[in-house]
Short mmCIF file of C-alpha atoms and ligand atoms in Angstrom, two decimals:
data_model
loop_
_atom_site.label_atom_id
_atom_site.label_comp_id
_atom_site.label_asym_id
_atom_site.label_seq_id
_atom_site.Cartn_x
_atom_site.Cartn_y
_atom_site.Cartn_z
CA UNK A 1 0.00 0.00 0.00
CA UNK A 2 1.59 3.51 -0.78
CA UNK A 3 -0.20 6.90 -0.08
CA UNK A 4 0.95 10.45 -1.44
CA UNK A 5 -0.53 13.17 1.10
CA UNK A 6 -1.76 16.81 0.29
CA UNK A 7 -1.73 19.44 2.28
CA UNK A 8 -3.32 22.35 1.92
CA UNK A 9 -2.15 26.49 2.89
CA UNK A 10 -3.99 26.55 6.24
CA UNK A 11 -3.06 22.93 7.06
CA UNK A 12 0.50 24.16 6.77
CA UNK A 13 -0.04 27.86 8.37
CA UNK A 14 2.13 27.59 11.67
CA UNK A 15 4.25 25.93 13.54
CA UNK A 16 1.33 23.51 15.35
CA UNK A 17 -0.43 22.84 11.84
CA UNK A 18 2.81 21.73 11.15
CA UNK A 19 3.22 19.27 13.83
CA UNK A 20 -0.43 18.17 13.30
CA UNK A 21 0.58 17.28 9.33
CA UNK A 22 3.60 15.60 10.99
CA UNK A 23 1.43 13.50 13.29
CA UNK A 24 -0.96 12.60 10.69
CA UNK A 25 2.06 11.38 7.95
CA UNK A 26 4.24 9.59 10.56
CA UNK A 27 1.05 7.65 11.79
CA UNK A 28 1.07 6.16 8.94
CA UNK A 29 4.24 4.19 7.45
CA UNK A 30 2.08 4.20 3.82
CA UNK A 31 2.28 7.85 3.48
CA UNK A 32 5.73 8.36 1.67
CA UNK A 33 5.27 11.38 -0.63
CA UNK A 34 3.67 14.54 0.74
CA UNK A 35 2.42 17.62 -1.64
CA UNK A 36 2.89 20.46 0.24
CA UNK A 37 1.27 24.85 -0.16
CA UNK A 38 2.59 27.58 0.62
CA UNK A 39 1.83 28.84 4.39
CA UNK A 40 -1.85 30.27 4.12
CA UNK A 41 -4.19 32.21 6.33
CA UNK A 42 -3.91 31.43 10.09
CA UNK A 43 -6.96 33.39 10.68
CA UNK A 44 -9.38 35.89 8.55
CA UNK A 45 -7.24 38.93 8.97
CA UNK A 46 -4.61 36.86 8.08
CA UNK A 47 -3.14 37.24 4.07
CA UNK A 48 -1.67 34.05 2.44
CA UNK A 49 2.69 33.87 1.69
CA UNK A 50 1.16 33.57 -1.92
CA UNK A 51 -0.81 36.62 -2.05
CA UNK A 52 2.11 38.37 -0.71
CA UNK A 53 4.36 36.78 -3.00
CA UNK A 54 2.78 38.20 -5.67
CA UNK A 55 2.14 42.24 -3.57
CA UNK A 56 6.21 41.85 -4.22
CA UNK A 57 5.77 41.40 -7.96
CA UNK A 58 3.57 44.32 -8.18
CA UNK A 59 5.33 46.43 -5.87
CA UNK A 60 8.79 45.83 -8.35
CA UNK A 61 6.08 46.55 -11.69
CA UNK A 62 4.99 49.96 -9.43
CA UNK A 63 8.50 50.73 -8.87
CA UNK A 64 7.91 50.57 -5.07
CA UNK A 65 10.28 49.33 -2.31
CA UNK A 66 9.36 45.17 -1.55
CA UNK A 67 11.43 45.50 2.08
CA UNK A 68 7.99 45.41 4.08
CA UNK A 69 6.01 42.72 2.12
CA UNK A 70 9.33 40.64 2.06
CA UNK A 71 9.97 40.96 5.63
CA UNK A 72 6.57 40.03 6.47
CA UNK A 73 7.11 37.07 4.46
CA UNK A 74 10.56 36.35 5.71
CA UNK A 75 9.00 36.62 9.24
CA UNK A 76 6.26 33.77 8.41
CA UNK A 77 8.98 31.09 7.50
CA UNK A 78 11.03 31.83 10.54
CA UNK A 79 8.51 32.05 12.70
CA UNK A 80 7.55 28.46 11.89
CA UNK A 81 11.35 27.57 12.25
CA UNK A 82 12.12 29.16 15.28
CA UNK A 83 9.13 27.47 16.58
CA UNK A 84 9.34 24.02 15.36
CA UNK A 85 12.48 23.80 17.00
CA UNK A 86 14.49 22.52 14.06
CA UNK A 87 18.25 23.09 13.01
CA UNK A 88 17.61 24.76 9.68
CA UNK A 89 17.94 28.24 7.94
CA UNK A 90 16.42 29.77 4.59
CA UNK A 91 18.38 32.58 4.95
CA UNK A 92 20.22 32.07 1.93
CA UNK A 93 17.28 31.43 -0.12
CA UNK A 94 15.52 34.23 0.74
CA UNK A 95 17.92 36.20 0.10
CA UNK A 96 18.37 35.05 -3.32
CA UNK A 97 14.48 34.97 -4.14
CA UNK A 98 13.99 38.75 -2.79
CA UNK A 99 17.35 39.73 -4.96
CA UNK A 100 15.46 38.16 -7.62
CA UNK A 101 12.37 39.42 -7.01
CA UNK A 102 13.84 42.99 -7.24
CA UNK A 103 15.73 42.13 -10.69
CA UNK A 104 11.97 41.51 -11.95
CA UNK A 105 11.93 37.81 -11.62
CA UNK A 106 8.75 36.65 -13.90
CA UNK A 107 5.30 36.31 -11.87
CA UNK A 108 4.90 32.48 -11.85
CA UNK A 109 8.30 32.37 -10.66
CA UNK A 110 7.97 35.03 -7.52
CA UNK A 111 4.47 32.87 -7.07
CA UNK A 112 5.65 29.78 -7.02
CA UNK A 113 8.15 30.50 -4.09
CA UNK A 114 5.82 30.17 -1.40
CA UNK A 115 5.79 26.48 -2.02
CA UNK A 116 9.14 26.04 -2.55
CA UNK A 117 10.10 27.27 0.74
CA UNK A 118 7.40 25.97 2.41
CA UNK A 119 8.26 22.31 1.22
CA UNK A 120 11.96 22.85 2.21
CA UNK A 121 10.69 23.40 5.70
CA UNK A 122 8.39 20.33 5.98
CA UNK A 123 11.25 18.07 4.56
CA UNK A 124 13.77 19.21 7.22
CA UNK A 125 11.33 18.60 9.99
CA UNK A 126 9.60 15.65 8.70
CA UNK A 127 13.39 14.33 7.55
CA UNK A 128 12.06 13.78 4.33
CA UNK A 129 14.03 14.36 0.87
CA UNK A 130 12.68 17.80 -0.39
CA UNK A 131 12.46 16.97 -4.21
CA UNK A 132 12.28 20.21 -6.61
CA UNK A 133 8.94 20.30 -8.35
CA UNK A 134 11.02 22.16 -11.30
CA UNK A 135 12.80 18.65 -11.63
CA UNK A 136 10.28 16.78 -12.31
CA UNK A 137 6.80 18.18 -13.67
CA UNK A 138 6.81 19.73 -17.30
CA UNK A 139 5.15 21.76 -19.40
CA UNK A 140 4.75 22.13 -22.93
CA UNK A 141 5.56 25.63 -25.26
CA UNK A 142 1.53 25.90 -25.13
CA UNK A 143 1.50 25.89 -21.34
CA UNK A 144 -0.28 23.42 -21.34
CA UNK A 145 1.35 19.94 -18.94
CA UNK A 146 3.28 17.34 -20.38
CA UNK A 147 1.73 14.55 -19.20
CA UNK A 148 3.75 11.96 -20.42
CA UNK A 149 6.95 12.95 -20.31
CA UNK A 150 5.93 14.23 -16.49
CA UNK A 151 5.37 10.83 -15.50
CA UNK A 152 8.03 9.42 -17.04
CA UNK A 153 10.53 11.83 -15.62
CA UNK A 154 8.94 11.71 -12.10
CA UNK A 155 8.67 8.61 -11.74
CA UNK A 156 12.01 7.62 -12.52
CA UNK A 157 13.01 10.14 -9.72
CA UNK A 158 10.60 9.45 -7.35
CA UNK A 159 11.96 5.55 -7.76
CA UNK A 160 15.46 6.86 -5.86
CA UNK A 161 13.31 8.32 -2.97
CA UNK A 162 12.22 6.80 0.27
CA UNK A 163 10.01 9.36 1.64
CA UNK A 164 10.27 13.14 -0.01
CA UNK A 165 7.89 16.58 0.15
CA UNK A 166 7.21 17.75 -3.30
CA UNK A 167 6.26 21.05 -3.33
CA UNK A 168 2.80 22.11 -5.13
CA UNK A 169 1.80 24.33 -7.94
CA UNK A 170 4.78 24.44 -10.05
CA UNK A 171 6.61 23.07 -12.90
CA UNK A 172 8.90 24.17 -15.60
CA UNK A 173 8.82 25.39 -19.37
CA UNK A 174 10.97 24.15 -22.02
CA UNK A 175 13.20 26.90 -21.78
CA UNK A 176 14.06 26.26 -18.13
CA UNK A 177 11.70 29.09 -16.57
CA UNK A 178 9.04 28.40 -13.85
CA UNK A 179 5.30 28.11 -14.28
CA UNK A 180 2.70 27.68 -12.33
CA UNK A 181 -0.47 26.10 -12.51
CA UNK A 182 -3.49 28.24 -11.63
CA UNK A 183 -4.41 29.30 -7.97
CA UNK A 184 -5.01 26.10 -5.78
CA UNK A 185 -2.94 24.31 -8.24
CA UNK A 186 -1.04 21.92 -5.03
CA UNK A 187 -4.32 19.49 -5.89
CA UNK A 188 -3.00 18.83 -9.62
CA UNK A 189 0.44 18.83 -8.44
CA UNK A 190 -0.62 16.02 -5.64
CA UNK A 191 -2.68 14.19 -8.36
CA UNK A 192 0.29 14.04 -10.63
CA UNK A 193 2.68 12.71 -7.75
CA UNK A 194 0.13 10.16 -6.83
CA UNK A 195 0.04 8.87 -10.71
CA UNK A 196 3.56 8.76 -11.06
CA UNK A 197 4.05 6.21 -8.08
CA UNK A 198 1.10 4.30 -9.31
CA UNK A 199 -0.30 5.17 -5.27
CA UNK A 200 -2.88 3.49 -4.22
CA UNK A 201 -4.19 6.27 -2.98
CA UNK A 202 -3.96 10.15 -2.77
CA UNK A 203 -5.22 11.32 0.27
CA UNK A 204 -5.74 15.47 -0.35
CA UNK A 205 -6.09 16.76 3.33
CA UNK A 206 -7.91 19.61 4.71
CA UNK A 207 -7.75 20.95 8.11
CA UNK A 208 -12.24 21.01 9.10
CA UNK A 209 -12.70 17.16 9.94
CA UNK A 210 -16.19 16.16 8.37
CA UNK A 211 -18.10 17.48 5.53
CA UNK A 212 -19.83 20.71 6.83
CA UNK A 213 -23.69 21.65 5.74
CA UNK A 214 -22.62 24.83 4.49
CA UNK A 215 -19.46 26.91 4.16
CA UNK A 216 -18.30 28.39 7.75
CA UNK A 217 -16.94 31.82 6.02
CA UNK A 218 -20.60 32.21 5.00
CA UNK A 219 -22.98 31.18 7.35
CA UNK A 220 -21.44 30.85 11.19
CA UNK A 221 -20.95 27.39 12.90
CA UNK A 222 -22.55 24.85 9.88
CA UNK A 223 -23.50 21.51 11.23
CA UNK A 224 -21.34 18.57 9.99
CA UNK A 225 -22.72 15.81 7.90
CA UNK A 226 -22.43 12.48 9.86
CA UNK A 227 -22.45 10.71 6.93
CA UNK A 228 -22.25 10.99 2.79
CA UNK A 229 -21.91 8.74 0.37
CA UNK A 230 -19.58 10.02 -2.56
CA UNK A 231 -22.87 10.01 -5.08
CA UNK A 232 -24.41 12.67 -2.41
CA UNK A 233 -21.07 14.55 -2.59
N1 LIG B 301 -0.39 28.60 -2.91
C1 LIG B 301 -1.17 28.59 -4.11
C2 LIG B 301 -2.43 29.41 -3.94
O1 LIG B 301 -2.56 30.10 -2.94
C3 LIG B 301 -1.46 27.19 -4.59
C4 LIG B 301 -2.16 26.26 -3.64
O2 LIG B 301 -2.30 26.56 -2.46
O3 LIG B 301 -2.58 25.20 -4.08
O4 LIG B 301 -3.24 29.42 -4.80
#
């Protein structure tokens, strides 16, 4: 039996949804690949490392100073560091990504970070191999995904892995630049992933246990559904 795991922006958010998604892989010996966001909102008021991702592209477009949107994002990685506990830095690559953010680094490329650093973190603390989505998932001149030579490639290097994070959302062009898919895009990547180890299942996580009646940003405090069959869903 062989799982590959999603998890979504506000399942990875902070520090304890990061020891929750920890608890939930490492009770299970199955689940050996994990699809990883980018940190999302850890409350309403809160804005996703996505979202400000792409502030930072506008801000360069605008002309405008990226220090304060790139600190805040800065501050969102460490903070789940410092709090996690774990012997590990992204100094280096943020310092790269907001130098290349600043030099006008394309927009897929600046969006497509969030998950990239993100996944880095999760592999160090889970002690996973992180394994570059830009190695291994492909699109075609048209922008459209390769789907063949995708799995081919992935699951070749998949094959050398263990256990590894994969980080959502992105792939590369022909030419060697980043694209991403479009917003919410981790759910393809995690399909993909799941194909290419022929798993058994994909298991695409979301942090409200149960199906609820109705969605809780709309109306307040929806009843779950005890029970639904998948026809019903
Ligand atoms: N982080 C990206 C987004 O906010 C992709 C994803 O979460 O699936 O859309």
């Amino acid at each position: 039996m062989l799982k590959v795991v999603k998890f979504g922006g506000s399942s990875l958010a902070d520090a304890n949804q990061f020891r929750k998604v920890a608890e939930i892989i490492k009770s299970d010996p199955n689940r050996r690949y994990v699809v990883a966001s980018a940190p999302g909102k850890r409350d309403t008021h809160d804005v996703k490392v996505t979202d400000m991702l792409l502030q930072c592209f506008r801000l360069v477009r605008d002309k405008k100073s990226i220090d304060e949107t790139f600190d805040k994002i800065t501050e969102r990685y460490n903070g789940i560091i410092r709090d996690l506990g774990i012997d590990f830095s992204l100094d280096e690559d943020l310092q790269g990504i907001k130098v290349a953010i600043m030099h006008h680094a394309s927009k897929d490329y600046i969006a497509s970070r969030g998950e990239y650093l993100n996944s880095m973190v999760l592999a160090a603390y889970l002690e996973y191999d992180f394994i570059d989505a830009e190695e291994g998932i492909y699109f075609k001149e048209n922008g459209t995904l390769d789907t063949e030579k995708t799995n081919e490639e992935l699951t070749a290097i998949l094959a050398n892995h263990e256990h590894a994070v994969i980080p959502g959302f992105y792939g590369v062009m022909p030419n060697g630049t980043i694209k991403t898919f479009s917003r919410g895009g981790s759910d393809i990547t995690g399909s993909i992933v799941a194909r290419a180890i022929k798993a058994d299942i994909y298991e695409n996580w979301t942090d409200v246990s149960g199906m609820l009646m109705a969605d809780p940003r709309c109306i307040e405090n929806p009843q779950p559904i005890p029970d639904l069959t998948y026809r019903e869903l």
